[in-house]
PDB file of N, CA and C in Angstrom:
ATOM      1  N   UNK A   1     -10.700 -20.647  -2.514  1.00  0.00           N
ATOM      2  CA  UNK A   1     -10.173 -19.504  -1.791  1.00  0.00           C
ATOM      3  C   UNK A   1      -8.652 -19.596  -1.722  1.00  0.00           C
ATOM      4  N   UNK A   2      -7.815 -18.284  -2.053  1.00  0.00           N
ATOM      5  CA  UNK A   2      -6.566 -18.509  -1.974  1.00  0.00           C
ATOM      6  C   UNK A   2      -6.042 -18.568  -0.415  1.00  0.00           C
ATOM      7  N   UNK A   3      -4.509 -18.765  -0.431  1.00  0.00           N
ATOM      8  CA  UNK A   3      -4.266 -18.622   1.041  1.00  0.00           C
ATOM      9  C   UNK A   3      -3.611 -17.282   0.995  1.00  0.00           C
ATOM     10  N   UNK A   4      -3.646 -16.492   2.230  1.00  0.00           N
ATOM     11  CA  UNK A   4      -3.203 -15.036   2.176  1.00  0.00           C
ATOM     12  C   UNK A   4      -2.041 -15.141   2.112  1.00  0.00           C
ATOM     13  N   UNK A   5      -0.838 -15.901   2.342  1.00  0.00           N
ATOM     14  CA  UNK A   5       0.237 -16.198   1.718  1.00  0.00           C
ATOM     15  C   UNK A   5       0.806 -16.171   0.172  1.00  0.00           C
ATOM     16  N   UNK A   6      -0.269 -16.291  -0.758  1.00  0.00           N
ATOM     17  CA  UNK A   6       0.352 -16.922  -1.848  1.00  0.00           C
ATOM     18  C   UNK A   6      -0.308 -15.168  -2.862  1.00  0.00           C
ATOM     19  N   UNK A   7      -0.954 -14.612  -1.794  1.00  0.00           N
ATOM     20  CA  UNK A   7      -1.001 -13.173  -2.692  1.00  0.00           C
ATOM     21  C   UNK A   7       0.217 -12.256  -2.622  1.00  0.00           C
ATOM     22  N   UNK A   8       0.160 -11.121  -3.790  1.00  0.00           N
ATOM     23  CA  UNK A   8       1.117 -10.591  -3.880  1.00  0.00           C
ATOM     24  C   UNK A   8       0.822  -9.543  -2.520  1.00  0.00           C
ATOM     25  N   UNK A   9       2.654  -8.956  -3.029  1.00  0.00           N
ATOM     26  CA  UNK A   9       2.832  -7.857  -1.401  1.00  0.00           C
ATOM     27  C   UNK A   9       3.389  -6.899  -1.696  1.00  0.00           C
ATOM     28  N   UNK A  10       3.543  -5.539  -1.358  1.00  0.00           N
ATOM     29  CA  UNK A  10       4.139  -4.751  -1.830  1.00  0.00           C
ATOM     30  C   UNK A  10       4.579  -3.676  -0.142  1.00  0.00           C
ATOM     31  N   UNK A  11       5.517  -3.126  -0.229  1.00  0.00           N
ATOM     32  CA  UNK A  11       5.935  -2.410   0.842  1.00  0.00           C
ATOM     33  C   UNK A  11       5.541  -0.440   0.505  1.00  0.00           C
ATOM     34  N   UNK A  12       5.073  -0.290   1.643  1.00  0.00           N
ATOM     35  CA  UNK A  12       4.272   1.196   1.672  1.00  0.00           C
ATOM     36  C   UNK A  12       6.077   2.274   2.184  1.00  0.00           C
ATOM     37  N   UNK A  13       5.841   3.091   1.148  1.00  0.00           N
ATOM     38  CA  UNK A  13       6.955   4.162   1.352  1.00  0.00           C
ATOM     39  C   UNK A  13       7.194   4.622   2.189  1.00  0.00           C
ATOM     40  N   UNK A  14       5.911   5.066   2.682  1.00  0.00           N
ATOM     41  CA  UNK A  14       5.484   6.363   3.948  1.00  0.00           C
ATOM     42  C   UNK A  14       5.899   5.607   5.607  1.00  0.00           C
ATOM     43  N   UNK A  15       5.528   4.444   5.771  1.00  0.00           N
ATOM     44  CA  UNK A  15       5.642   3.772   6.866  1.00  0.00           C
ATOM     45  C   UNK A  15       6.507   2.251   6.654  1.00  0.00           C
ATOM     46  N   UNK A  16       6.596   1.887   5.545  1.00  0.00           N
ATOM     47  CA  UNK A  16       7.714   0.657   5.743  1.00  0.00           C
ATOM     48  C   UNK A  16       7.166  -0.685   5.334  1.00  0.00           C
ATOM     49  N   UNK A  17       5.727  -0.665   5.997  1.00  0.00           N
ATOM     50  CA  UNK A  17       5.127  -1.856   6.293  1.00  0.00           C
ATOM     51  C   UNK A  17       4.544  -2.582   4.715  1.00  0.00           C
ATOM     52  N   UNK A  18       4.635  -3.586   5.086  1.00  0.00           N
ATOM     53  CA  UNK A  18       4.333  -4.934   3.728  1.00  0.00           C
ATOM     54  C   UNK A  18       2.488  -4.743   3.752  1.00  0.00           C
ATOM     55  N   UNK A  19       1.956  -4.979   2.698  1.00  0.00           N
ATOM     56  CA  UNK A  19       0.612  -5.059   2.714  1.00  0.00           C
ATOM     57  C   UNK A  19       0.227  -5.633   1.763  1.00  0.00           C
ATOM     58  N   UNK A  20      -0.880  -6.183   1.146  1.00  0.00           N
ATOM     59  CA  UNK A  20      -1.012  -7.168   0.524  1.00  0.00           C
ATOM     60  C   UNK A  20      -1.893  -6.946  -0.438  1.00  0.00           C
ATOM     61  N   UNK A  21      -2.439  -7.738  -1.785  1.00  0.00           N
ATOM     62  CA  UNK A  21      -3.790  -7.447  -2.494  1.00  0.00           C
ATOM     63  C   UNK A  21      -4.532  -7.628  -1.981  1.00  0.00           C
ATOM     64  N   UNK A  22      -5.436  -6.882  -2.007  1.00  0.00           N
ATOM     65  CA  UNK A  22      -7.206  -7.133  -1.591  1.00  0.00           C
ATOM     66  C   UNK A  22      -7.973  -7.082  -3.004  1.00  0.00           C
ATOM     67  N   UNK A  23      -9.062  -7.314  -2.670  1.00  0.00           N
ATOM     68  CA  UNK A  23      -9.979  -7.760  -3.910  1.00  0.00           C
ATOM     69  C   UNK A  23     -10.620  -6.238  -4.197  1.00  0.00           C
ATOM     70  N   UNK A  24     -10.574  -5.230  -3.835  1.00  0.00           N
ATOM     71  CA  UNK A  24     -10.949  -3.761  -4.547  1.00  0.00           C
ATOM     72  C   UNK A  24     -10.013  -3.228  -5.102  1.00  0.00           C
ATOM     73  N   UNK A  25      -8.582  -3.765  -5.418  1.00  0.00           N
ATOM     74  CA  UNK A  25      -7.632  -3.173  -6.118  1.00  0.00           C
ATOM     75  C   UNK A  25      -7.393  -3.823  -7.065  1.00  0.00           C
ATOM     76  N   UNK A  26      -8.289  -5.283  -7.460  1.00  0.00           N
ATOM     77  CA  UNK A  26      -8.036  -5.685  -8.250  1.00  0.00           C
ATOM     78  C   UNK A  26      -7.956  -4.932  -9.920  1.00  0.00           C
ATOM     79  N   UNK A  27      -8.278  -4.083 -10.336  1.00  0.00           N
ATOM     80  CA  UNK A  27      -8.217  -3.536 -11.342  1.00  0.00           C
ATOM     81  C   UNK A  27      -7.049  -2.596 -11.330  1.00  0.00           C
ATOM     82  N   UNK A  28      -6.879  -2.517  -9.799  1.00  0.00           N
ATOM     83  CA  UNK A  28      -5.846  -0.940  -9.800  1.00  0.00           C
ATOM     84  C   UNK A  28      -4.915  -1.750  -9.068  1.00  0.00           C
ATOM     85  N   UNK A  29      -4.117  -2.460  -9.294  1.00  0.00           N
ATOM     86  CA  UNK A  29      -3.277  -3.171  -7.854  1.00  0.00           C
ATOM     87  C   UNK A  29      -2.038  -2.799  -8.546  1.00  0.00           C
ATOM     88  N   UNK A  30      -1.425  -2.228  -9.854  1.00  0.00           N
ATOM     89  CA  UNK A  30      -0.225  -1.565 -10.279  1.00  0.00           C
ATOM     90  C   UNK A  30      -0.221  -0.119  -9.889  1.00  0.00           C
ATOM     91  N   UNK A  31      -1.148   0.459  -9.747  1.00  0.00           N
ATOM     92  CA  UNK A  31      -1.318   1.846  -9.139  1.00  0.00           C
ATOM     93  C   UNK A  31      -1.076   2.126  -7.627  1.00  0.00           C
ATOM     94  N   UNK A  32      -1.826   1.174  -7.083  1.00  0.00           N
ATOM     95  CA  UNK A  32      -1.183   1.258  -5.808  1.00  0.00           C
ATOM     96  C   UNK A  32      -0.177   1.204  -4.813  1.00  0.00           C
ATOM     97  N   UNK A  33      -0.015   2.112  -4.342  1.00  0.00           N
ATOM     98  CA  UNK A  33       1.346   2.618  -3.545  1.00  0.00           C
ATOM     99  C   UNK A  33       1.367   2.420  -1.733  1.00  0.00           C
ATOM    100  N   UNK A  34       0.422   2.822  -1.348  1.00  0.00           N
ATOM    101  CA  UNK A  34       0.460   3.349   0.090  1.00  0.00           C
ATOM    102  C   UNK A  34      -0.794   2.392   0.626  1.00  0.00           C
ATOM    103  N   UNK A  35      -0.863   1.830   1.950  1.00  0.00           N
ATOM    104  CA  UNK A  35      -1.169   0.983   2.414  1.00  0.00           C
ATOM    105  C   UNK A  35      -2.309   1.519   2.940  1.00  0.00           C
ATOM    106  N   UNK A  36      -2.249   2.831   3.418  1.00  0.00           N
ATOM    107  CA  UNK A  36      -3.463   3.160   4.236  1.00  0.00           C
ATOM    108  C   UNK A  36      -3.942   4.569   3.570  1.00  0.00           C
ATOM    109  N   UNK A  37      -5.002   5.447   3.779  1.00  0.00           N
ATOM    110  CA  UNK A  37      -5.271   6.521   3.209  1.00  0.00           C
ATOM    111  C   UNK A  37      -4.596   8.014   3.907  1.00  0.00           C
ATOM    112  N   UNK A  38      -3.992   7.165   5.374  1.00  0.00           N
ATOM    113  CA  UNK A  38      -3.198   7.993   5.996  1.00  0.00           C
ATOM    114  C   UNK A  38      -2.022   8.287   5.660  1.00  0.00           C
ATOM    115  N   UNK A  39      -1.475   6.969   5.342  1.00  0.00           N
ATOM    116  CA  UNK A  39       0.007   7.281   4.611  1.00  0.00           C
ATOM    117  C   UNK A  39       0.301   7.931   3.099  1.00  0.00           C
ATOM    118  N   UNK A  40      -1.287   7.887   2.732  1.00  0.00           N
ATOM    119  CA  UNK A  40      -1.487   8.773   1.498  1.00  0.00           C
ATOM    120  C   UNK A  40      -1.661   9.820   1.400  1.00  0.00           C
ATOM    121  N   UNK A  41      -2.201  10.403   2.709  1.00  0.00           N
ATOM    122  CA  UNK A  41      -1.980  11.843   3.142  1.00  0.00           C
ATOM    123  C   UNK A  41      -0.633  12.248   3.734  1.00  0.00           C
ATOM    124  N   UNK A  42       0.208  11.752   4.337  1.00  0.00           N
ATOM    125  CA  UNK A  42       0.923  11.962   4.778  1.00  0.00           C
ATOM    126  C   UNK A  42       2.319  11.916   3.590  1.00  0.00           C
ATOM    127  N   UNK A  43       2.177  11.200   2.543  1.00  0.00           N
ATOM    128  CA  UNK A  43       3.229  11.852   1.658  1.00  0.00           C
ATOM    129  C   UNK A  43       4.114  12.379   1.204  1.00  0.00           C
ATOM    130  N   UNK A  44       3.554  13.766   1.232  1.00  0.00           N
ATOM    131  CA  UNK A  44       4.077  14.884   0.720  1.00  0.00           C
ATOM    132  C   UNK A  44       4.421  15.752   2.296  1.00  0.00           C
ATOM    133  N   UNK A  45       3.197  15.467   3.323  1.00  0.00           N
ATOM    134  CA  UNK A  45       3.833  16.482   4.275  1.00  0.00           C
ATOM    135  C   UNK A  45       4.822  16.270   5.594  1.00  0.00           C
ATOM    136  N   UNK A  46       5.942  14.907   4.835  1.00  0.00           N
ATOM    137  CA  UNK A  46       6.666  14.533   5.749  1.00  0.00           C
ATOM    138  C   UNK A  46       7.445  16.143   5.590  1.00  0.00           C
ATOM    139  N   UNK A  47       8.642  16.415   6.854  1.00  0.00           N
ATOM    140  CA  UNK A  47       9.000  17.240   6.938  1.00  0.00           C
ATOM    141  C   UNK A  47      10.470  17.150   7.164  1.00  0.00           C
ATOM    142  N   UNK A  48      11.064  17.541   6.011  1.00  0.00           N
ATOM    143  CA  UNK A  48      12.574  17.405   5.709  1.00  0.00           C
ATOM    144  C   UNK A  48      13.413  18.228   6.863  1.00  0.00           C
ATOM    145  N   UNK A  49      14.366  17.487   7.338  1.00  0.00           N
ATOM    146  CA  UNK A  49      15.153  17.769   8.251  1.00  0.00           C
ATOM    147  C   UNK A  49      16.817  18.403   7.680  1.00  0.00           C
ATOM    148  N   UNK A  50      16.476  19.740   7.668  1.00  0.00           N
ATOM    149  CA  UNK A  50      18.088  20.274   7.443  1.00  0.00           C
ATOM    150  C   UNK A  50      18.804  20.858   8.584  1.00  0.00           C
ATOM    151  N   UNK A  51      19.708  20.787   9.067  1.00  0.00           N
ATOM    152  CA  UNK A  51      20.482  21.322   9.802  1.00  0.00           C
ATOM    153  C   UNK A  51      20.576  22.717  10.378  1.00  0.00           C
TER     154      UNK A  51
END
């Protein structure tokens, strides 16, 4: 068993936060972007602030 330390990490756009591989992304773990399915919804409908 590895230690959860020594897996890779990647930081989520939408919210900031570091998150890590899990073993269901193993096939897709270059595809993945966003940490949660919320921040995968949330995306596109952040809401740009103009003056």
């Amino acid at each position: 068993m590895k230690n959860k330390n020594d897996l890779p990490q990647k930081l989520c756009p939408v919210c900031g936060r570091p998150f890590r591989w899990r073993k269901k992304w193993e096939r897709c773990w270059e595809e993945v972007r966003y940490c949660s399915q919320r921040c995968r919804s949330r995306r596109t409908s952040t809401p740009t602030t103009t003056p």
